[in-house]
CSV table of C-alpha atoms and ligand atoms in Angstrom, one decimal:
chain,number,residue,atom,x,y,z
A,1022,MET,CA,102.0,80.2,79.4
A,1023,ILE,CA,99.8,81.3,76.6
A,1024,TYR,CA,97.9,84.4,77.4
A,1025,SER,CA,96.3,86.8,75.0
A,1026,PRO,CA,94.6,90.2,75.5
A,1027,GLN,CA,92.1,88.9,73.0
A,1028,SER,CA,90.6,86.4,75.5
A,1029,ALA,CA,88.4,89.2,76.9
A,1030,PHE,CA,86.7,89.5,73.5
A,1031,GLN,CA,85.4,85.9,73.5
A,1032,ASP,CA,81.8,85.1,74.3
A,1033,LYS,CA,80.7,84.5,77.9
A,1034,ILE,CA,80.3,80.8,77.4
A,1035,THR,CA,83.8,80.3,76.1
A,1036,ILE,CA,85.2,82.5,78.9
A,1037,SER,CA,83.3,80.6,81.6
A,1038,ALA,CA,84.4,77.2,80.2
A,1039,MET,CA,88.0,78.4,80.3
A,1040,GLN,CA,87.7,79.7,83.8
A,1041,ASN,CA,86.1,76.4,85.0
A,1042,LYS,CA,89.1,74.5,83.6
A,1043,LYS,CA,91.6,76.8,85.1
A,1044,LEU,CA,89.8,76.6,88.5
A,1045,GLY,CA,90.1,72.8,88.4
A,1046,GLU,CA,93.9,73.1,87.7
A,1047,MET,CA,94.3,75.7,90.5
A,1048,LEU,CA,92.5,73.5,93.1
A,1049,ARG,CA,94.5,70.5,92.3
A,1050,TYR,CA,97.7,72.6,92.5
A,1051,ILE,CA,97.0,74.1,95.9
A,1052,ASN,CA,95.8,70.7,97.2
A,1053,THR,CA,99.2,69.3,96.4
A,1054,HIS,CA,101.5,72.2,97.1
A,1055,SER,CA,100.0,74.7,99.6
A,1056,PRO,CA,100.4,73.6,103.2
A,1057,HIS,CA,97.6,76.1,104.2
A,1058,TYR,CA,95.0,74.9,101.7
A,1059,LYS,CA,95.9,71.2,102.1
A,1060,ARG,CA,95.3,71.5,105.8
A,1061,LEU,CA,92.1,73.5,105.2
A,1062,PHE,CA,90.7,70.9,102.8
A,1063,GLN,CA,91.6,68.0,105.2
A,1064,ASN,CA,90.2,69.7,108.3
A,1065,ASN,CA,86.9,70.5,106.5
A,1066,ASN,CA,86.6,67.1,104.7
A,1067,ILE,CA,86.5,68.9,101.4
A,1068,ASP,CA,86.7,66.9,98.2
A,1069,ILE,CA,88.0,69.3,95.6
A,1070,SER,CA,86.7,67.1,92.7
A,1071,ALA,CA,83.2,68.2,93.7
A,1072,ILE,CA,84.0,71.7,92.6
A,1073,GLN,CA,83.2,71.6,88.9
A,1074,SER,CA,82.7,75.3,88.1
A,1075,VAL,CA,83.0,78.8,89.4
A,1076,LYS,CA,79.4,78.6,90.6
A,1077,ASP,CA,80.5,75.8,93.0
A,1078,LEU,CA,83.0,78.0,94.7
A,1079,VAL,CA,80.4,79.0,97.4
A,1080,LEU,CA,80.9,75.5,98.8
A,1081,LEU,CA,84.5,76.3,99.7
A,1082,PRO,CA,85.6,78.4,102.7
A,1083,VAL,CA,86.9,81.9,102.1
A,1084,THR,CA,90.4,83.1,102.9
A,1085,ASN,CA,90.9,86.3,105.1
A,1086,LYS,CA,93.8,88.7,105.2
A,1087,GLU,CA,94.3,87.5,108.8
A,1088,ASP,CA,94.8,83.9,107.6
A,1089,LEU,CA,97.4,85.2,105.1
A,1090,GLN,CA,99.1,87.3,107.8
A,1091,GLN,CA,99.2,84.7,110.5
A,1092,ASN,CA,100.2,81.7,108.3
A,1093,ASN,CA,102.1,83.7,105.7
A,1094,ASP,CA,104.7,81.0,105.0
A,1095,ASP,CA,102.1,78.2,104.7
A,1096,PHE,CA,100.7,79.8,101.6
A,1097,LEU,CA,103.9,79.3,99.8
A,1098,CYS,CA,103.7,76.5,97.2
A,1099,VAL,CA,107.3,76.4,96.1
A,1100,GLY,CA,110.7,76.1,97.7
A,1101,LYS,CA,112.5,79.3,98.6
A,1102,ASN,CA,115.1,78.6,96.0
A,1103,ARG,CA,112.4,79.3,93.3
A,1104,ILE,CA,111.4,82.7,94.6
A,1105,ILE,CA,112.7,85.6,92.6
A,1106,GLU,CA,110.9,88.6,94.1
A,1107,TYR,CA,109.6,89.4,97.5
A,1108,THR,CA,106.8,92.0,97.5
A,1109,SER,CA,104.8,93.2,100.5
A,1110,THR,CA,101.5,94.7,101.4
A,1111,SER,CA,100.4,96.2,104.7
A,1112,GLY,CA,98.7,93.8,107.1
A,1113,THR,CA,95.9,94.4,109.4
A,1114,LEU,CA,97.8,93.3,112.5
A,1115,GLY,CA,100.9,95.4,112.2
A,1116,SER,CA,103.6,93.6,110.4
A,1117,PRO,CA,103.4,93.5,106.5
A,1118,VAL,CA,102.3,90.5,104.5
A,1119,THR,CA,104.8,89.0,102.1
A,1120,ILE,CA,103.8,88.0,98.6
A,1121,ALA,CA,106.5,86.1,96.9
A,1122,LEU,CA,106.7,85.5,93.2
A,1123,THR,CA,108.6,83.0,91.0
A,1124,GLU,CA,109.9,83.7,87.6
A,1125,ASN,CA,106.6,82.4,86.1
A,1126,ASP,CA,104.7,84.7,88.4
A,1127,LEU,CA,106.7,87.7,87.3
A,1128,GLN,CA,106.0,86.8,83.7
A,1129,ARG,CA,102.3,86.4,84.5
A,1130,LEU,CA,102.4,89.9,86.2
A,1131,ALA,CA,104.1,91.4,83.2
A,1132,TYR,CA,101.4,89.9,80.9
A,1133,ASN,CA,98.7,91.2,83.3
A,1134,GLU,CA,99.9,94.8,83.1
A,1135,TYR,CA,100.6,94.5,79.3
A,1136,SER,CA,97.1,93.4,78.8
A,1137,SER,CA,95.8,96.2,81.1
A,1138,PHE,CA,97.7,98.8,79.1
A,1139,VAL,CA,96.3,97.4,75.8
A,1140,CYS,CA,92.9,97.7,77.3
A,1141,ALA,CA,93.7,101.4,78.1
A,1142,ASP,CA,94.3,102.1,74.4
A,1143,SER,CA,98.1,101.9,74.7
A,1144,LYS,CA,100.4,101.2,71.8
A,1145,PRO,CA,104.1,100.3,71.3
A,1146,ASP,CA,104.6,103.9,70.1
A,1147,ASP,CA,103.6,105.3,73.5
A,1148,ILE,CA,106.1,106.6,76.0
A,1149,PHE,CA,105.1,106.2,79.7
A,1150,GLN,CA,106.3,108.4,82.5
A,1151,LEU,CA,106.0,106.5,85.8
A,1152,MET,CA,105.3,108.9,88.7
A,1153,LEU,CA,105.5,106.2,91.4
A,1154,THR,CA,107.9,104.2,93.4
A,1155,LEU,CA,109.6,101.1,91.9
A,1156,ASP,CA,111.2,99.9,95.1
A,1157,ARG,CA,110.1,99.4,98.7
A,1158,GLN,CA,108.8,96.0,97.8
A,1159,PHE,CA,106.0,97.7,95.8
A,1160,MET,CA,104.6,95.2,93.3
A,1161,ALA,CA,102.6,97.7,91.2
A,1162,GLY,CA,105.6,99.8,90.2
A,1163,MET,CA,107.4,96.7,89.0
A,1164,ALA,CA,104.3,95.5,87.2
A,1165,TYR,CA,103.8,98.7,85.3
A,1166,TYR,CA,107.5,98.7,84.3
A,1167,SER,CA,107.5,95.1,83.0
A,1168,GLY,CA,104.1,95.5,81.3
A,1169,ILE,CA,105.3,98.5,79.4
A,1170,ARG,CA,108.4,96.5,78.3
A,1171,LYS,CA,106.2,93.7,77.1
A,1172,LEU,CA,104.1,96.2,75.2
A,1173,GLY,CA,107.3,97.5,73.5
A,1174,ALA,CA,106.6,101.0,74.5
A,1175,GLY,CA,109.0,103.5,76.1
A,1176,VAL,CA,109.3,104.0,79.8
A,1177,VAL,CA,110.6,106.9,81.9
A,1178,ARG,CA,111.0,106.1,85.6
A,1179,VAL,CA,110.9,109.5,87.3
A,1180,GLY,CA,109.5,108.2,90.6
A,1181,PRO,CA,106.9,109.8,92.9
A,1182,GLY,CA,106.6,113.5,93.7
A,1183,VAL,CA,108.8,116.5,92.6
A,1184,PRO,CA,106.5,118.3,90.1
A,1185,SER,CA,109.4,120.4,88.7
A,1186,LEU,CA,111.3,117.3,87.7
A,1187,GLN,CA,108.1,115.7,86.3
A,1188,TRP,CA,107.5,118.8,84.1
A,1189,GLU,CA,111.1,119.1,83.1
A,1190,THR,CA,111.1,115.4,82.0
A,1191,ILE,CA,107.8,115.8,80.1
A,1192,ALA,CA,109.3,118.7,78.1
A,1193,ARG,CA,112.5,116.8,77.4
A,1194,LEU,CA,111.3,113.3,76.6
A,1195,LYS,CA,107.8,113.9,75.5
A,1196,PRO,CA,105.8,111.1,77.1
A,1197,THR,CA,102.3,110.4,75.7
A,1198,THR,CA,101.1,108.8,78.9
A,1199,ILE,CA,101.6,109.4,82.6
A,1200,VAL,CA,101.0,106.8,85.3
A,1201,ALA,CA,100.2,108.6,88.6
A,1202,VAL,CA,98.0,109.0,91.7
A,1203,PRO,CA,95.2,111.4,90.6
A,1204,SER,CA,95.7,113.8,93.6
A,1205,PHE,CA,99.3,114.1,92.5
A,1206,ILE,CA,98.1,115.0,88.9
A,1207,VAL,CA,96.2,117.8,90.6
A,1208,LYS,CA,99.4,119.0,92.2
A,1209,LEU,CA,101.2,118.9,88.9
A,1210,ILE,CA,98.5,121.1,87.4
A,1211,GLN,CA,98.8,123.6,90.3
A,1212,PHE,CA,102.5,123.7,89.8
A,1213,ALA,CA,102.1,124.3,86.1
A,1214,ALA,CA,99.7,127.1,86.7
A,1215,GLU,CA,102.2,128.8,89.2
A,1216,HIS,CA,105.1,128.4,86.7
A,1217,ASN,CA,103.3,129.3,83.5
A,1218,ILE,CA,103.7,125.8,81.9
A,1219,ALA,CA,101.2,125.4,79.0
A,1220,ILE,CA,100.0,122.0,80.0
A,1221,ASN,CA,97.7,121.6,77.0
A,1222,LYS,CA,100.6,122.1,74.7
A,1223,THR,CA,102.7,119.2,76.1
A,1224,SER,CA,103.0,115.7,74.6
A,1225,VAL,CA,100.8,114.1,77.3
A,1226,GLN,CA,97.5,112.6,76.0
A,1227,LYS,CA,96.5,110.1,78.7
A,1228,ALA,CA,96.8,109.3,82.4
A,1229,ILE,CA,96.6,105.9,84.0
A,1230,CYS,CA,95.2,106.8,87.4
A,1231,ILE,CA,96.2,104.5,90.3
A,1232,GLY,CA,95.2,104.2,93.9
A,1233,GLU,CA,92.3,106.7,94.0
A,1234,ASN,CA,88.9,106.9,92.4
A,1235,ILE,CA,88.4,109.3,89.5
A,1236,ARG,CA,84.8,108.3,89.0
A,1237,ASN,CA,81.5,108.0,90.8
A,1238,THR,CA,79.8,104.7,90.8
A,1239,ASP,CA,77.7,105.8,87.7
A,1240,PHE,CA,81.1,106.2,86.0
A,1241,SER,CA,80.8,110.0,85.7
A,1242,LEU,CA,84.0,111.8,86.7
A,1243,ASN,CA,84.1,112.6,90.4
A,1244,VAL,CA,85.5,115.9,91.8
A,1245,LEU,CA,89.1,114.7,91.5
A,1246,GLY,CA,88.5,113.5,87.9
A,1247,LYS,CA,86.9,116.8,87.0
A,1248,LYS,CA,89.7,118.8,88.7
A,1249,ILE,CA,92.1,117.2,86.3
A,1250,THR,CA,90.1,117.2,83.1
A,1251,GLY,CA,88.8,120.7,83.8
A,1252,HIS,CA,92.3,122.1,83.3
A,1253,TRP,CA,94.2,119.5,81.4
A,1254,ASN,CA,92.8,118.0,78.1
A,1255,ILE,CA,93.9,114.4,78.7
A,1256,LYS,CA,92.0,111.2,78.8
A,1257,LEU,CA,91.8,109.4,82.1
A,1258,TYR,CA,91.9,105.6,82.6
A,1259,SER,CA,91.3,104.2,86.1
A,1260,THR,CA,92.9,101.0,87.3
A,1261,TYR,CA,92.3,98.9,90.4
A,1262,ALA,CA,94.6,96.2,91.7
A,1263,SER,CA,96.1,94.8,94.9
A,1264,THR,CA,99.3,93.0,95.7
A,1265,GLU,CA,97.4,89.8,96.8
A,1266,MET,CA,95.5,89.6,93.5
A,1267,GLN,CA,98.6,90.1,91.3
A,1268,THR,CA,96.1,91.3,88.7
A,1269,ALA,CA,94.6,94.6,87.6
A,1270,PHE,CA,91.2,95.7,86.5
A,1271,THR,CA,91.8,98.5,84.0
A,1272,GLU,CA,89.3,100.7,82.1
A,1273,CYS,CA,89.1,100.7,78.4
A,1274,GLY,CA,88.4,103.9,76.4
A,1275,GLU,CA,84.7,103.8,77.3
A,1276,GLY,CA,85.6,104.5,81.0
A,1277,LYS,CA,82.8,102.2,82.2
A,1278,GLY,CA,84.7,100.2,84.9
A,1279,GLY,CA,87.8,98.1,85.2
A,1280,HIS,CA,87.7,95.1,82.9
A,1281,HIS,CA,88.1,91.6,84.3
A,1282,GLN,CA,91.0,89.6,82.9
A,1283,PRO,CA,89.4,86.1,82.8
A,1284,GLU,CA,92.6,84.1,82.3
A,1285,LEU,CA,94.2,85.5,85.4
A,1286,ILE,CA,91.6,85.7,88.1
A,1287,ILE,CA,88.2,84.6,89.2
A,1288,ILE,CA,86.1,87.3,90.9
A,1289,GLU,CA,83.1,87.0,93.2
A,1290,LEU,CA,81.2,89.8,94.9
A,1291,LEU,CA,79.9,88.7,98.2
A,1292,ASP,CA,77.6,90.0,100.9
A,1293,GLU,CA,78.3,89.9,104.6
A,1294,ASN,CA,77.3,86.2,104.8
A,1295,ASN,CA,79.7,85.3,101.9
A,1296,GLN,CA,76.8,84.9,99.5
A,1297,PRO,CA,77.0,86.3,95.9
A,1298,VAL,CA,75.3,89.6,95.3
A,1299,PRO,CA,73.6,90.4,91.9
A,1300,ALA,CA,75.2,92.7,89.3
A,1301,GLY,CA,74.9,96.4,90.3
A,1302,VAL,CA,74.7,95.6,94.0
A,1303,PRO,CA,77.7,96.5,96.2
A,1304,GLY,CA,79.6,93.5,97.5
A,1305,GLU,CA,83.1,92.6,98.8
A,1306,VAL,CA,85.6,91.7,96.0
A,1307,VAL,CA,86.7,88.1,96.6
A,1308,ILE,CA,89.3,86.7,94.3
A,1309,THR,CA,90.8,83.3,93.3
A,1310,SER,CA,94.0,83.8,91.4
A,1311,LEU,CA,94.7,81.7,88.3
A,1312,GLY,CA,98.1,80.6,87.1
A,1313,VAL,CA,100.0,81.8,90.2
A,1314,GLU,CA,102.8,79.5,91.2
A,1315,ALA,CA,104.3,80.8,94.5
A,1316,MET,CA,101.3,82.2,96.5
A,1317,PRO,CA,97.9,81.4,94.8
A,1318,LEU,CA,94.9,82.5,96.8
A,1319,LEU,CA,91.5,80.8,96.9
A,1320,ARG,CA,88.4,82.9,97.6
A,1321,TYR,CA,90.5,85.7,99.1
A,1322,LYS,CA,88.5,88.5,100.7
A,1323,THR,CA,90.1,91.8,99.6
A,1324,GLY,CA,88.0,94.0,101.9
A,1325,ASP,CA,87.2,96.3,99.0
A,1326,ILE,CA,83.5,97.0,98.3
A,1327,CYS,CA,82.7,97.4,94.6
A,1328,MET,CA,79.8,96.7,92.2
A,1329,ALA,CA,80.1,94.5,89.1
A,1330,PHE,CA,78.4,95.1,85.7
A,1331,ASP,CA,78.1,92.2,83.3
A,1332,GLU,CA,76.5,93.6,80.1
A,1333,PRO,CA,79.0,93.7,77.2
A,1334,CYS,CA,81.1,96.8,76.8
A,1335,LYS,CA,81.0,99.0,73.7
A,1336,CYS,CA,84.8,98.3,73.3
A,1337,GLY,CA,83.8,94.7,72.3
A,1338,ARG,CA,85.0,93.0,75.5
A,1339,SER,CA,82.3,90.8,77.1
A,1340,THR,CA,84.1,90.6,80.4
A,1341,LEU,CA,82.7,91.8,83.7
A,1342,ARG,CA,83.5,95.4,84.7
A,1343,LEU,CA,84.2,96.6,88.3
A,1344,SER,CA,82.9,100.0,89.6
A,1345,PRO,CA,85.3,102.3,91.5
A,1346,VAL,CA,86.0,101.1,95.0
A,1347,ILE,CA,83.0,102.3,97.0
A,1348,GLY,CA,84.9,101.7,100.2
A,1349,ARG,CA,87.2,99.5,102.1
A,1350,LYS,CA,85.6,97.4,104.8
A,1351,LYS,CA,88.3,98.4,107.2
A,1352,GLN,CA,87.8,102.1,106.4
A,1353,MET,CA,84.1,102.2,107.1
A,1354,ILE,CA,83.4,105.0,109.6
A,1355,LYS,CA,80.5,104.7,112.0
A,1356,PHE,CA,80.0,108.3,112.4
A,1357,LYS,CA,77.4,109.4,115.0
A,1358,GLY,CA,74.6,107.3,113.7
A,1359,THR,CA,75.6,107.3,110.0
A,1360,THR,CA,77.9,105.1,108.1
A,1361,LEU,CA,80.5,106.7,105.9
A,1362,PHE,CA,83.1,105.2,103.6
A,1363,ALA,CA,86.4,107.0,103.3
A,1364,PRO,CA,86.1,107.6,99.5
A,1365,ALA,CA,82.9,109.5,100.1
A,1366,LEU,CA,84.6,111.7,102.7
A,1367,PHE,CA,87.5,112.3,100.3
A,1368,GLU,CA,85.1,113.2,97.5
A,1369,LEU,CA,83.6,115.9,99.8
A,1370,LEU,CA,87.0,117.3,100.8
A,1371,ASN,CA,88.2,117.3,97.1
A,1372,GLY,CA,85.1,119.4,96.3
A,1373,MET,CA,86.0,122.1,98.8
A,1374,ALA,CA,87.7,125.1,97.2
A,1375,GLU,CA,88.8,126.3,100.7
A,1376,VAL,CA,90.8,123.1,101.4
A,1377,ARG,CA,94.2,122.6,99.7
A,1378,GLU,CA,95.3,119.4,101.4
A,1379,TYR,CA,93.8,116.9,103.9
A,1380,VAL,CA,94.3,113.8,105.9
A,1381,ALA,CA,91.3,112.1,107.7
A,1382,GLU,CA,92.0,110.4,111.0
A,1383,VAL,CA,89.5,108.1,112.7
A,1384,TYR,CA,89.8,107.2,116.4
A,1385,SER,CA,87.6,105.6,119.0
A,1386,ASN,CA,86.0,107.8,121.7
A,1387,GLU,CA,85.3,106.7,125.3
A,1388,ILE,CA,82.0,105.1,124.3
A,1389,GLY,CA,83.7,103.1,121.6
A,1390,THR,CA,82.2,104.9,118.5
A,1391,ASP,CA,84.2,106.6,115.8
A,1392,GLU,CA,85.4,110.2,115.9
A,1393,VAL,CA,86.8,111.9,112.8
A,1394,LEU,CA,89.6,114.4,113.0
A,1395,LEU,CA,90.4,116.2,109.8
A,1396,TYR,CA,93.9,117.6,109.3
A,1397,LEU,CA,93.5,120.4,106.8
A,1398,VAL,CA,95.7,122.9,104.9
A,1399,PRO,CA,93.2,125.8,104.2
A,1400,VAL,CA,93.6,128.1,101.2
A,1401,ARG,CA,93.6,131.1,103.5
A,1402,ASN,CA,94.2,131.3,107.3
A,1403,THR,CA,91.3,133.4,108.0
A,1404,GLU,CA,88.3,133.1,110.2
A,1405,GLU,CA,86.0,133.4,107.2
A,1406,CYS,CA,87.7,130.5,105.5
A,1407,ASP,CA,87.3,128.4,108.7
A,1408,HIS,CA,83.6,129.3,108.9
A,1409,GLN,CA,83.1,128.2,105.3
A,1410,ILE,CA,84.8,124.9,105.9
A,1411,ARG,CA,82.8,124.1,109.0
A,1412,ALA,CA,79.5,125.2,107.5
A,1413,TYR,CA,80.1,123.0,104.4
A,1414,LEU,CA,81.1,120.0,106.4
A,1415,GLN,CA,78.1,120.4,108.8
A,1416,ALA,CA,75.8,120.7,105.8
A,1417,LYS,CA,77.2,117.7,104.0
A,1418,LEU,CA,77.9,115.4,106.9
A,1419,ARG,CA,75.1,116.6,109.2
A,1420,VAL,CA,77.7,116.3,112.1
A,1421,SER,CA,80.8,118.3,112.7
A,1422,PRO,CA,84.1,116.5,112.6
A,1423,HIS,CA,87.1,117.8,114.6
A,1424,ILE,CA,89.4,120.0,112.6
A,1425,LYS,CA,93.1,120.7,113.0
A,1426,TYR,CA,94.7,123.2,110.6
A,1427,MET,CA,98.2,122.6,109.5
A,1428,LEU,CA,101.0,124.3,107.6
A,1429,PRO,CA,101.9,122.7,104.2
A,1430,GLU,CA,105.2,121.4,105.6
A,1431,GLU,CA,103.5,119.6,108.4
A,1432,MET,CA,101.0,118.1,106.0
A,1433,GLN,CA,103.8,116.9,103.8
A,1434,LYS,CA,105.2,115.0,106.8
A,1435,LEU,CA,101.8,113.5,107.6
A,1436,GLN,CA,101.1,112.5,104.0
A,1437,PHE,CA,104.5,111.1,103.2
A,1438,PRO,CA,105.9,109.2,106.2
A,1439,GLU,CA,109.1,107.4,105.5
A,1440,THR,CA,107.5,104.0,105.8
A,1441,SER,CA,104.8,104.7,103.2
A,1442,ARG,CA,104.9,104.0,99.4
A,1443,LYS,CA,101.8,106.0,98.7
A,1444,PRO,CA,100.5,109.3,100.0
A,1445,VAL,CA,98.5,108.8,103.3
A,1446,LYS,CA,95.0,110.1,103.2
A,1447,PHE,CA,93.4,108.0,106.0
A,1448,ILE,CA,94.8,107.3,109.4
A,1449,ASP,CA,93.0,104.7,111.5
A,1450,LYS,CA,93.7,104.9,115.2
A,1451,ARG,CA,90.6,102.9,116.3
A,1452,THR,CA,90.9,100.3,119.0
A,1453,GLY,CA,89.5,96.9,118.6
A,1454,GLY,CA,89.6,96.9,114.8
B,2798,ZN,ZN1,85.3,98.2,77.5
């Protein structure tokens, strides 16, 4: 495998020729080794040699998460004896989806994250403090770890949560970069304020922000991003990835969207009829993985809605950039005549000074439309605070969601159930999916 972080700096014609070549290799590979895709091509009389370029992909069927869940083993292109790592991601039908990786896939994953960190201005002199889980079949944790090793930088695996331990470790080992969920960084800042820790005198200069948006779609910092930088003078880099993609889209220092890594993945943004949308128009992220050995995916629909931007970036990379995730298709709330994506609701709640913590629950009412129940930890347990919260939500949403106030301990249990690797912000109890 010869990969290079320099590939993103090539001109668009060179990049596109490289992608077309890799696509051809990928199609021949799955046509030979993947029971699922072999069957799909046969049943639909598809001649893969007719697919000459990325533009021709529209001629092929898409792959849904349900396909991957129902026929999980049929996506495997190698014998079980070649699998090294079994990672998982939550499925839509209850049981998790397994994504298996060979040794080559693990090396590809390490390269992917190495190249992502290079994009985010990281150097071998950096020391990274990882504030996330590395076990529970979590691919991302392992990817960060191996990417940092490949970069030759230092790594401190503290794991998720426990602000006191995070700060103690920062003081002792002096990391330059933290990798964390942005809402946890806000908690770190709160803890520091309560314990007189001078955060702007610590060694930390950068944060790689995972799992939550820190920007609006115009790339300005959103409420969460501002909550961090308003108190802590560090530079934020957003990154977007998923287990199925085995690839990350990470921001450069310009902070203008996650850069595409053209050697590793083909990306399409499609509308509801699986047709490409133009740059700057929201569409579903659909990926074709390149160079994956165990479980390559062809035109896999991620369910994430993003916008793509294709003008060259000031950093010198000519690759496409992805906006923050506008919403997940599965997390779209049809709320009394309006449509609302979960991130927009989170942005609203992050902006409320009266709300300390929240979880949003969506369920179906008797007539089959969505109802929203917000679990909130208010700043004060007073009637005045309750009035302010209700008035704010009414004004912003034009409808009143149900509200249930909680104690911090109850919220902790709700946000961190034993089965979850990430804090829970959204609970979907809707029937009929
Ligand atoms: Zn850039």
